[in-house]
Coordinates of C-alpha atoms (C1' of nucleotides) in Angstrom, one line a residue:
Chain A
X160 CA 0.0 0.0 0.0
X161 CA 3.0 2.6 1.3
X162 CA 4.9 1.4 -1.5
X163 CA 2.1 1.8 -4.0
X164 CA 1.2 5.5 -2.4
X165 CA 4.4 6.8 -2.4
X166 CA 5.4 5.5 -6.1
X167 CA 2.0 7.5 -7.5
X168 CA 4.1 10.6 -6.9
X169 CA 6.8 9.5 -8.7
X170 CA 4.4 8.3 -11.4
X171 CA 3.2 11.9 -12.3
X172 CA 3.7 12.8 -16.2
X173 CA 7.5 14.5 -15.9
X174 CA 8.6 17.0 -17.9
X175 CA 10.8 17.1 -21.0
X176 CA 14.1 18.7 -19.9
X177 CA 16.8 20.5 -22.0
X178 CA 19.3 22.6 -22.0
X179 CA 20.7 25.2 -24.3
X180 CA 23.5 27.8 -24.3
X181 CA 24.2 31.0 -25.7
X182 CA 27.6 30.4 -26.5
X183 CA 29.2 34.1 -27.5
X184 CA 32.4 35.5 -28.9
X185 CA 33.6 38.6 -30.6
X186 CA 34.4 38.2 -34.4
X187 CA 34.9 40.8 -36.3
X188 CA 35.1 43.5 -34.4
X189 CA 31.2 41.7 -34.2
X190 CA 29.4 40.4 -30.7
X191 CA 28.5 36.8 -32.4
X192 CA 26.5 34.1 -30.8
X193 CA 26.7 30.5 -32.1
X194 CA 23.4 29.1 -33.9
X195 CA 22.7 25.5 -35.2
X196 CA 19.4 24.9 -37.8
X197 CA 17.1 22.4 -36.8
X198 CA 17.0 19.2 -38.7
X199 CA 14.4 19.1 -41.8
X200 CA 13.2 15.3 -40.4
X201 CA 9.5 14.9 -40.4
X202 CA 8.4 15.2 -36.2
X203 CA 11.4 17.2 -35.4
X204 CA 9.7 20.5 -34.5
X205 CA 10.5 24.0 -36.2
X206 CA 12.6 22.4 -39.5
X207 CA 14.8 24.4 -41.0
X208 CA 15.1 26.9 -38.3
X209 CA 18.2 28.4 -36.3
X210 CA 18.1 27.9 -32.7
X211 CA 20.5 27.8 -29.8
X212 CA 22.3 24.6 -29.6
X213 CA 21.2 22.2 -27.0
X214 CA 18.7 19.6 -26.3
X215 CA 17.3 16.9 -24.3
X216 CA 19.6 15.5 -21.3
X217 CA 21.4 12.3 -21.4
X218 CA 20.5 10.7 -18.0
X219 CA 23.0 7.9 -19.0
X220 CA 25.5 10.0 -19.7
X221 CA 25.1 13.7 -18.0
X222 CA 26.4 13.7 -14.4
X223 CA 24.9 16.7 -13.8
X224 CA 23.0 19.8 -15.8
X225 CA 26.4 21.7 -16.1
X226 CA 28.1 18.8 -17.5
X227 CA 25.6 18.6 -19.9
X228 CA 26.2 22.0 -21.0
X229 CA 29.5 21.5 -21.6
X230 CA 29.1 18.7 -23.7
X231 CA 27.2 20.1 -26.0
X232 CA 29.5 23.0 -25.8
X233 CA 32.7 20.4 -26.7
X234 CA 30.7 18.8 -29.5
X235 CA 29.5 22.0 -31.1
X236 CA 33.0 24.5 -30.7
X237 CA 35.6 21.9 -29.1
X238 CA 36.3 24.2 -26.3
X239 CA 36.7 22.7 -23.1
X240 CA 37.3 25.4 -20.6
X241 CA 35.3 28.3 -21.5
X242 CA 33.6 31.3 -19.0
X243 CA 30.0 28.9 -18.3
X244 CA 27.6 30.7 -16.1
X245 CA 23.9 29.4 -15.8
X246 CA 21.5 32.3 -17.6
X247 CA 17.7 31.0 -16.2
X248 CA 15.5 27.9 -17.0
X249 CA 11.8 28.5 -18.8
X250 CA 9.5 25.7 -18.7
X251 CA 6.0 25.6 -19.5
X252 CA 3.3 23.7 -21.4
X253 CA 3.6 25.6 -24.8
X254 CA 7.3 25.8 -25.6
X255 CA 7.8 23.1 -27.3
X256 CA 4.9 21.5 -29.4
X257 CA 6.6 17.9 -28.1
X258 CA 4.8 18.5 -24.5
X259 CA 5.1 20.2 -21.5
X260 CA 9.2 21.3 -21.2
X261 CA 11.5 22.9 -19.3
X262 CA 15.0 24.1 -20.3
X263 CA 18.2 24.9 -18.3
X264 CA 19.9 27.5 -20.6
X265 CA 23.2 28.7 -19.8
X266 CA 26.1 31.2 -21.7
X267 CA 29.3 30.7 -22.5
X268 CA 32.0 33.0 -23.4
X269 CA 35.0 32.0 -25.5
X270 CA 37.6 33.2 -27.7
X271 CA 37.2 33.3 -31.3
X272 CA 40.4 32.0 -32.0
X273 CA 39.9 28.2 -31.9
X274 CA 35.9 27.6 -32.5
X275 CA 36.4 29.0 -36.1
X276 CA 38.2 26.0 -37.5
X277 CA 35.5 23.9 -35.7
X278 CA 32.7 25.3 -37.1
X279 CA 34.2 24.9 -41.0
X280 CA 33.2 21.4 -40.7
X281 CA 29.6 22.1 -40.5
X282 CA 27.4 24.1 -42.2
X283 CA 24.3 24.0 -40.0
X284 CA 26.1 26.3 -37.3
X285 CA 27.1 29.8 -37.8
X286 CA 28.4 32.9 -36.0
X287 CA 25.6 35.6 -36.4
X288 CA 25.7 38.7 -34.9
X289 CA 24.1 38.9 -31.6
X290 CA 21.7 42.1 -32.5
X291 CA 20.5 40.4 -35.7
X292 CA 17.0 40.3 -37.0
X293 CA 17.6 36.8 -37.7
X294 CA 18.3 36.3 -33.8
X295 CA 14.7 37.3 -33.4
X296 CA 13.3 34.7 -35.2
X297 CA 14.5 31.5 -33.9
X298 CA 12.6 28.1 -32.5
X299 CA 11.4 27.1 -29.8
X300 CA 11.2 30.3 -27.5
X301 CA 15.3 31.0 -28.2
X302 CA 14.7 34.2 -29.0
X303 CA 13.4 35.4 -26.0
X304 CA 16.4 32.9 -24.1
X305 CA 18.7 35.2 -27.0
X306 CA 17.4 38.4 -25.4
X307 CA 17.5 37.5 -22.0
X308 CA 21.2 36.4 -22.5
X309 CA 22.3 39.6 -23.8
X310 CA 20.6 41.9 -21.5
X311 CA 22.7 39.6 -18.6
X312 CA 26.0 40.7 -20.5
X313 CA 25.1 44.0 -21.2
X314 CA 24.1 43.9 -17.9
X315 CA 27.2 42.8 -16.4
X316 CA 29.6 44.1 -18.2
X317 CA 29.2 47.5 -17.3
X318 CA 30.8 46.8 -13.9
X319 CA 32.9 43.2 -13.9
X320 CA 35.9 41.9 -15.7
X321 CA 33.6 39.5 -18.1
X322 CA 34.9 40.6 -21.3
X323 CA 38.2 39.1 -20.2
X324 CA 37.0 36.0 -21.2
X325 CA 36.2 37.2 -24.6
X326 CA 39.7 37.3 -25.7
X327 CA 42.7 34.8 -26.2
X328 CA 45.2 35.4 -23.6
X329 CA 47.4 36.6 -23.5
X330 CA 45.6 40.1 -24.7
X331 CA 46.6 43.6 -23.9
X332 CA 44.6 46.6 -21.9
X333 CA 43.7 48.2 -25.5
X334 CA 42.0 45.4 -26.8
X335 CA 40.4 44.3 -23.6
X336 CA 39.2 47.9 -23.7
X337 CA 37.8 47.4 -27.4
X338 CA 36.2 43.9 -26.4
X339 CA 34.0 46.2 -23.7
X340 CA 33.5 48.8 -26.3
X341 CA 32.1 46.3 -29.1
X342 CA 30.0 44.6 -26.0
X343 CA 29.0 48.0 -24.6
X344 CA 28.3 49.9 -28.1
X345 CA 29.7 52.8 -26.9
X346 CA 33.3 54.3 -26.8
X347 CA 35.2 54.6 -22.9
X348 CA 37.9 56.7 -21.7
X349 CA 41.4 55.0 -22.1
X350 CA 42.8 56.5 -19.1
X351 CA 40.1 55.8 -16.8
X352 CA 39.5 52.3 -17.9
X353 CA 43.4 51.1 -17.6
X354 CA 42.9 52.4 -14.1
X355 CA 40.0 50.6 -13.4
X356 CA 41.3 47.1 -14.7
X357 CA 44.7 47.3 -12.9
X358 CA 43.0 48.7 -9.4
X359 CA 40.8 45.8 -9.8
X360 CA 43.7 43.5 -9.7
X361 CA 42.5 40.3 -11.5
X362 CA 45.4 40.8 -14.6
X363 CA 48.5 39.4 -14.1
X364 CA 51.5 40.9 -16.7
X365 CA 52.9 38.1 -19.2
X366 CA 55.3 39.9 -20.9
X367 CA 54.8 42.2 -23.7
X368 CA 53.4 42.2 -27.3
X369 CA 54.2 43.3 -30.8
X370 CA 51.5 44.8 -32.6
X371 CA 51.3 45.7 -36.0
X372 CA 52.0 48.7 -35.7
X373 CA 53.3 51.6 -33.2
X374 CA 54.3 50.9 -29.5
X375 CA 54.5 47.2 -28.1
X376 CA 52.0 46.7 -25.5
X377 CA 51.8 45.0 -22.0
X378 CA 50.3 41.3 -22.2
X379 CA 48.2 39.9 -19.5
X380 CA 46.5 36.9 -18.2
X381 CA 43.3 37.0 -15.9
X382 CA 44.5 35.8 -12.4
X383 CA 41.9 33.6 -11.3
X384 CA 39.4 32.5 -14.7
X385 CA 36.7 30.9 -12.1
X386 CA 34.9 34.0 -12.4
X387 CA 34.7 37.6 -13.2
X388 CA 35.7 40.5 -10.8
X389 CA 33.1 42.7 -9.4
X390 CA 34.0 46.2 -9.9
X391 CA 32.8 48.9 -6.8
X392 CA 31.3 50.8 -9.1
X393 CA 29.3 51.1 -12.7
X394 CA 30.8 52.9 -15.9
X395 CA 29.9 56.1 -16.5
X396 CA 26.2 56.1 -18.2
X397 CA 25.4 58.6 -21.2
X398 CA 23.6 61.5 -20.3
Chain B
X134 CA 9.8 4.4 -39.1
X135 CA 10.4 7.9 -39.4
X136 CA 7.7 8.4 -36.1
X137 CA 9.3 5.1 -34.3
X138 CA 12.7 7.0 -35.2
X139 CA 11.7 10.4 -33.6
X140 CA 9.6 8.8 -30.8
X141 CA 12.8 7.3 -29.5
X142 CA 14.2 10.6 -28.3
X143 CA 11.4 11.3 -26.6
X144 CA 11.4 8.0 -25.0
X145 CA 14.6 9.3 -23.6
X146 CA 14.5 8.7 -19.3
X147 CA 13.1 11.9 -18.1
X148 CA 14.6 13.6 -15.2
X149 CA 12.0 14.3 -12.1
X150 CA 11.8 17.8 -12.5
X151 CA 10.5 20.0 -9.2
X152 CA 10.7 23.7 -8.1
X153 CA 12.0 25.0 -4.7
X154 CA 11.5 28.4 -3.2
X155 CA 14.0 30.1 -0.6
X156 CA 11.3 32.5 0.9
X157 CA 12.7 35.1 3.5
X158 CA 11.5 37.3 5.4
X159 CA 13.3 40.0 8.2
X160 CA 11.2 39.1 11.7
X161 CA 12.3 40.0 15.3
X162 CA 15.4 42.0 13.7
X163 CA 16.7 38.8 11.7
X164 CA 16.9 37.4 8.5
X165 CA 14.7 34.3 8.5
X166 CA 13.9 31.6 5.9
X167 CA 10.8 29.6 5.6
X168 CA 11.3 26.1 6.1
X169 CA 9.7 22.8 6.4
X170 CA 9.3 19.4 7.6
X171 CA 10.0 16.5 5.3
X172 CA 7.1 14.0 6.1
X173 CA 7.8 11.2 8.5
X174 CA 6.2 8.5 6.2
X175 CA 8.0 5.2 4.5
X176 CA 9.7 5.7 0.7
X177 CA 10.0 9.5 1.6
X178 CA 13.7 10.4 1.2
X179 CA 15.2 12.8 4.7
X180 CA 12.0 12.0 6.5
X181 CA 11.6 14.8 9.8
X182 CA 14.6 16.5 8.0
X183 CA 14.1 20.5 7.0
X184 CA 14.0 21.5 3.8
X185 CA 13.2 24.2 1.4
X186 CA 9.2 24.7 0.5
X187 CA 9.2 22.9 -3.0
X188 CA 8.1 19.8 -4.6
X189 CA 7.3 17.9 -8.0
X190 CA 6.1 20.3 -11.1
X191 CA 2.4 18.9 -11.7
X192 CA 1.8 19.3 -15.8
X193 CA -1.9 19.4 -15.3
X194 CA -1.6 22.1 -12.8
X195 CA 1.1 24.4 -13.0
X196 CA 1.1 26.5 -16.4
X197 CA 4.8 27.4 -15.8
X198 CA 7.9 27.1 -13.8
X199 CA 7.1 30.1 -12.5
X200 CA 3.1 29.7 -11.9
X201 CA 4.3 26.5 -10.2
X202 CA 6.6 28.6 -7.7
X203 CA 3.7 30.8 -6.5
X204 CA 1.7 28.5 -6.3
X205 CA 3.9 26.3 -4.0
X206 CA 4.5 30.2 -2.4
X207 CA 0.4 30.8 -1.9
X208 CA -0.2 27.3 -0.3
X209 CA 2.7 28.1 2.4
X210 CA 1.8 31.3 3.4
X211 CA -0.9 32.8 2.1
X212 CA 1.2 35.7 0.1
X213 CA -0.1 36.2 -3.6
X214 CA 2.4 39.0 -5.0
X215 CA 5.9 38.8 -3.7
X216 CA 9.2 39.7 -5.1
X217 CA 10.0 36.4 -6.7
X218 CA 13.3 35.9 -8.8
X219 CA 14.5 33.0 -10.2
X220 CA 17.8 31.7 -8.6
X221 CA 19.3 28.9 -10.2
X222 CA 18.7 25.3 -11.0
X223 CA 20.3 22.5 -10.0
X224 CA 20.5 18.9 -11.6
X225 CA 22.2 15.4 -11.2
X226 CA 21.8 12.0 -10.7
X227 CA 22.8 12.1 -6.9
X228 CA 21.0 15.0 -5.4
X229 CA 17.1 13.1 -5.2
X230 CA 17.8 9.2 -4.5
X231 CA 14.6 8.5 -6.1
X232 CA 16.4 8.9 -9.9
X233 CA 17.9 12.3 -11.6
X234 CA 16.4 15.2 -10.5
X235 CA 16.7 18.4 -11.4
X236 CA 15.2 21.6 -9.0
X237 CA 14.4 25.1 -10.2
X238 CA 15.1 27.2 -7.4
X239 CA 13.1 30.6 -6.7
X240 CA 13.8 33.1 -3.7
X241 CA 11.3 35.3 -2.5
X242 CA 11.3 38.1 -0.3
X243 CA 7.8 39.0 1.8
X244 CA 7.4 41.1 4.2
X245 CA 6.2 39.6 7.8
X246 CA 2.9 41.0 8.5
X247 CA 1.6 38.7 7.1
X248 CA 2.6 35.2 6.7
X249 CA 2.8 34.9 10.1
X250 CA -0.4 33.9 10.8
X251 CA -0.9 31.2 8.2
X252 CA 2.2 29.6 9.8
X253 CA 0.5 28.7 13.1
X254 CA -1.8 26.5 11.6
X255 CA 1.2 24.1 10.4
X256 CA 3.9 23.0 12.8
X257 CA 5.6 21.5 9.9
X258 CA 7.2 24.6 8.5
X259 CA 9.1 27.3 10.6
X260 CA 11.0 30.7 10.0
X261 CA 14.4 29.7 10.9
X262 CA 17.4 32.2 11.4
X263 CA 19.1 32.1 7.7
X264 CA 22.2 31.6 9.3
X265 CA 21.3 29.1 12.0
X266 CA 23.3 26.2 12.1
X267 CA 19.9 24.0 11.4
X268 CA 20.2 25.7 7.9
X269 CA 23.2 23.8 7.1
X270 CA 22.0 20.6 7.7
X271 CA 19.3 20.3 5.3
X272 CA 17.5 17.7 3.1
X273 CA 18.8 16.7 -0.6
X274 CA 20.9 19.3 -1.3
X275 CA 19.1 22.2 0.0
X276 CA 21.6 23.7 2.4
X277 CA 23.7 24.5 -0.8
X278 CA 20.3 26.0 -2.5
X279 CA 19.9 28.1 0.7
X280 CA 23.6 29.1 0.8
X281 CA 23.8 30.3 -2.9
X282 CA 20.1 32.3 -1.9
X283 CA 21.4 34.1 0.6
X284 CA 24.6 35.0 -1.1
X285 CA 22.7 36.1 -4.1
X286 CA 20.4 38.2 -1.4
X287 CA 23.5 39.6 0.6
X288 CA 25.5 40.5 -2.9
X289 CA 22.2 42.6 -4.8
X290 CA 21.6 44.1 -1.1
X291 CA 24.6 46.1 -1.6
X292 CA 23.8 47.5 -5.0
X293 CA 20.0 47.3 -5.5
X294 CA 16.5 48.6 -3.8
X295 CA 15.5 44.6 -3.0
X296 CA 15.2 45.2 1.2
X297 CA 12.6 47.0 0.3
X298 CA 10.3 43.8 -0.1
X299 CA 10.7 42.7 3.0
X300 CA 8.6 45.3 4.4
X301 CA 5.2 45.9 4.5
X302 CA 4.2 49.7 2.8
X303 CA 4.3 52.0 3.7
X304 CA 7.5 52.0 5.5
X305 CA 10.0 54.7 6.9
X306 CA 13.7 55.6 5.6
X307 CA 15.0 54.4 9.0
X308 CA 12.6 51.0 9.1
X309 CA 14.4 50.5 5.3
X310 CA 17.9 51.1 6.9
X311 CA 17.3 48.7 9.5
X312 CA 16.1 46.2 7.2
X313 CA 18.9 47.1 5.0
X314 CA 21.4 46.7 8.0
X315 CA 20.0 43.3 8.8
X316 CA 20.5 41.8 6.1
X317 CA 24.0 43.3 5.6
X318 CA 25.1 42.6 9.0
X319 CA 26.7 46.4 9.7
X320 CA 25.4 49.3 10.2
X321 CA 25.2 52.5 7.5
X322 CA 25.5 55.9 7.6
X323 CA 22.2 57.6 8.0
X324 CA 22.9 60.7 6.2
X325 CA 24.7 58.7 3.1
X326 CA 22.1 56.2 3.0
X327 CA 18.6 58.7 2.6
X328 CA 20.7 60.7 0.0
X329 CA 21.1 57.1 -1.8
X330 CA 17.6 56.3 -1.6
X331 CA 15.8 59.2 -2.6
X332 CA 18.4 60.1 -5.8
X333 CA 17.8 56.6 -6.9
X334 CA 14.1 57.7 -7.0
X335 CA 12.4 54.6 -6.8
X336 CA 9.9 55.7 -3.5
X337 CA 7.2 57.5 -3.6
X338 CA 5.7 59.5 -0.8
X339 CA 3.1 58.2 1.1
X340 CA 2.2 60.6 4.3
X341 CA 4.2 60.3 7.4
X342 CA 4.2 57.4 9.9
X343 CA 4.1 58.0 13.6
X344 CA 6.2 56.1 15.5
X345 CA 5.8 54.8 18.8
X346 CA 8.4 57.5 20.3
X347 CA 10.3 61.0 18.8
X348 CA 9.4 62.9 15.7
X349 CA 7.1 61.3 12.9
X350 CA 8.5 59.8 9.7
X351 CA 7.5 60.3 6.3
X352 CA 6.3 56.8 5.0
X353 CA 7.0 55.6 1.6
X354 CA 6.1 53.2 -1.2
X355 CA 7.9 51.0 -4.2
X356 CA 6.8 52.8 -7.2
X357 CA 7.1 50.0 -9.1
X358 CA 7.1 46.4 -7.7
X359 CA 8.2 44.8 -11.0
X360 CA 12.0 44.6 -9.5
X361 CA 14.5 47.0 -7.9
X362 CA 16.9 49.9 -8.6
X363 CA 20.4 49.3 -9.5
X364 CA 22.5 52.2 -7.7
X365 CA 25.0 52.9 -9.5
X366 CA 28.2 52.1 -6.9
X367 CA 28.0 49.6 -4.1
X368 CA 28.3 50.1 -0.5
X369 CA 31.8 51.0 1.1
X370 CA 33.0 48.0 1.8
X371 CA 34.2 47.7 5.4
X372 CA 38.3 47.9 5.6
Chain C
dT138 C1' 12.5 70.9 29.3
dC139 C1' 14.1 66.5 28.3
dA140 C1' 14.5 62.4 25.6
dA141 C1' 14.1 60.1 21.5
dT142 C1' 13.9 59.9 16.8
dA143 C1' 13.8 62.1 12.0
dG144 C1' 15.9 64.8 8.8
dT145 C1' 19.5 68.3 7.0
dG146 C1' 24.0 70.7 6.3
dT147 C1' 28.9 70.9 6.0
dC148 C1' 33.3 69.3 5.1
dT149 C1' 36.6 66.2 3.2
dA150 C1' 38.8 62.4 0.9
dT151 C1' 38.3 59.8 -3.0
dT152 C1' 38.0 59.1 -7.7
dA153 C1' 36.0 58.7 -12.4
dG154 C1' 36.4 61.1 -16.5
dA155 C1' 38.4 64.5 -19.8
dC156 C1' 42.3 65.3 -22.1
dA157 C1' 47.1 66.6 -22.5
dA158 C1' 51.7 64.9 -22.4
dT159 C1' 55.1 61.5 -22.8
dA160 C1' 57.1 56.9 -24.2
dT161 C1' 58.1 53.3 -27.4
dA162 C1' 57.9 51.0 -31.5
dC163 C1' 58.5 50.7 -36.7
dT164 C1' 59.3 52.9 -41.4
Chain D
dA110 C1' 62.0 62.6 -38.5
dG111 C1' 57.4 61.0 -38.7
dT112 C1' 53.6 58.2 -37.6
dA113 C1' 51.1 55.2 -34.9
dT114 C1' 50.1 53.2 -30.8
dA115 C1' 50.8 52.5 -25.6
dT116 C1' 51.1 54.5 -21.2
dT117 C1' 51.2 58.1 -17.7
dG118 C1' 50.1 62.5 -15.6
dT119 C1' 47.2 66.5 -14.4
dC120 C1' 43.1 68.7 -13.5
dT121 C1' 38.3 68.9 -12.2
dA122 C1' 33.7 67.9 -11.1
dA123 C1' 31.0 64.8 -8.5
dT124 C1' 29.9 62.5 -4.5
dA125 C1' 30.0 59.0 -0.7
dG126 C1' 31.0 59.0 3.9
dA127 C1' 31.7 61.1 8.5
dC128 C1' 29.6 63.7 11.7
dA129 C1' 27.6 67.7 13.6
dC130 C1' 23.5 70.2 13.7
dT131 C1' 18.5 71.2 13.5
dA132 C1' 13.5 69.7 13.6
dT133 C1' 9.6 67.5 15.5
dT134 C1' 7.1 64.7 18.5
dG135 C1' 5.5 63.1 23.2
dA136 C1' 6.2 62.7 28.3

DNA sequence: TCAATAGTGTCTATTAGACAATATACT
DNA sequence: AGTATATTGTCTAATAGACACTATTGA
């Protein structure tokens, strides 16, 4: 009887659970997020269509949500040690014409340096630039997941070191400052934001680089890459 | 073929999926988070442990992950509109031994007038100090939930309006900084803190307040409950 | 008048931002 | 030298914090 009672709980109609990332990178002087089509298979929902990579978990196979996440990051870029941070989860009845779903969706922040190669391989995944139209017309609810992902780094960005993890180390102060700029969409005072990186102390110096062109410039390496530094204060807003 | 083909992913295990809230409140001059009794009854994991309010999403029910979460918040204590923000989630094969789980974790901040009540008809749930050595011995793995909630609480309280959910309206600029305090866990400067408040021009005026003892108070009210402010620096940070 | 609390004013140290000046590299 | 970029220095306006002062209420 116990055994019966207690098991009817567990025999409720679960979910369908996914996850999905917003995996971005600066290209191009371009903020780019990664986008894979959906299959053109008869039953696979929105054919044809981009979407954020992901998909259903593995129970067999994924230890945990955040494992999950990065391998579907491996499989899709190669990277194996990007910036991961969980965004938000969405679940509801009408999300996915499948059933009633919930998906764990996360972003991802890597340099542009090594995914490129990957991604010649396939031509159902591109780099499209985050602000596109075409990013507001994806499956599933992605764009709104697309949105929500850039308002967090917008968001953030204006007052921690995220950016950082934008770029191939090791990089130098002016084009960490250009990553925030291109992120941002709005120039920043040189002076102001060398002091605010090197106060903030999560650089270390490796040595220095030869551009192109004009003066060689300090390299550096972010300290501690489990996380972003929280600055004590926002940039400067427009007026 | 094609439908036996597709059916197959969706034959995939499904993880039990469930929502759990982290609901606090400030009462007797502390931080205190809602908590209750696991059920003392055979094949129910942690039984007469505490744990977070939560429990299984039901499909039929709950129209969202988020409809679920006030729902679950309503049948606890009564409160219909709180601040609610999603948390995190977390998901693994270990964390439920009844099969992968993954939670969707909500925190909520009410303020105290009311729920009180409601909670003396139950003597399975309880508003336990958030730092109380009972709320790191939890069931599953909701000590870790609770811990990541109140960093999440302790880190905004520093740059953002939220304290000012925890109290009922309207509510005085030295009721806010004692809330604010609490939570904090030092004190602020008086002067520094009303000029923080008012610029950041979230409050609205609502007639003054007599206090039980010394001059009156002018009481206020959240403009717009939706979210809070961001200030635009932090707190000084104690050196 | 006193006690208690609310609210304001003044001063100062800090600092972000504007921008000028200097340093270093390559041609 | 000249050009291009990196880095540092100087000045200023804004402001958070410290703390003293004034205002208002009730006993």
């Amino acid at each position: 009887m116990k055994k019966d009672g207690s098991r009817a709980k567990l025999d409720f109609e679960r979910p369908l659970v996914t996850v999905d990332l917003a995996i971005f990178c600066v290209l191009e002087e371009t903020l780019k997020v990664l986008l894979v089509q959906r299959p053109r298979v008869a039953d696979e929902p929105f054919p044809g269509e981009w979407a954020l990579p992901g998909g259903f978990i593995d129970v067999a196979i994924d230890a945990s949500l955040e494992a999950c996440a990065l391998r579907k990051l491996r499989e899709k870029t190669g990277v194996k040690a990007p910036y991961l941070e969980q965004l938000a989860s969405w679940g509801d009845a009408e999300r996915d014409p499948r059933g009633w779903s919930a998906t764990h969706a996360y972003f991802a922040l890597i340099d542009a340096t090594r995914p490129e190669a990957r991604l010649e391989e396939s031509n159902a995944a591109q780099w499209m630039a985050a602000g596109a139209p075409i990013t507001r017309r994806m499956a599933f609810d992605h764009a709104r997941i697309l949105a929500t992902a850039l308002a967090r780094l917008r968001g953030k960005v204006e007052y921690t070191s995220l950016p950082a993890f934008l770029l191939p180390e090791p990089f130098t102060l002016p084009q960490l400052q250009r990553t925030y700029e291109i992120v941002l969409g709005r120039p920043l005072d040189k002076s102001a934001f060398r002091k605010r990186m090197l106060d903030a102390g999560f650089l270390g110096e490796a040595g220095p680089i030869d551009g192109a062109l004009g003066r060689a410039a300090m390299g550096y390496r972010v300290l501690d890459r489990t996380g972003p530094v929280t600055f004590p204060r926002m940039f400067k807003t427009a007026e």
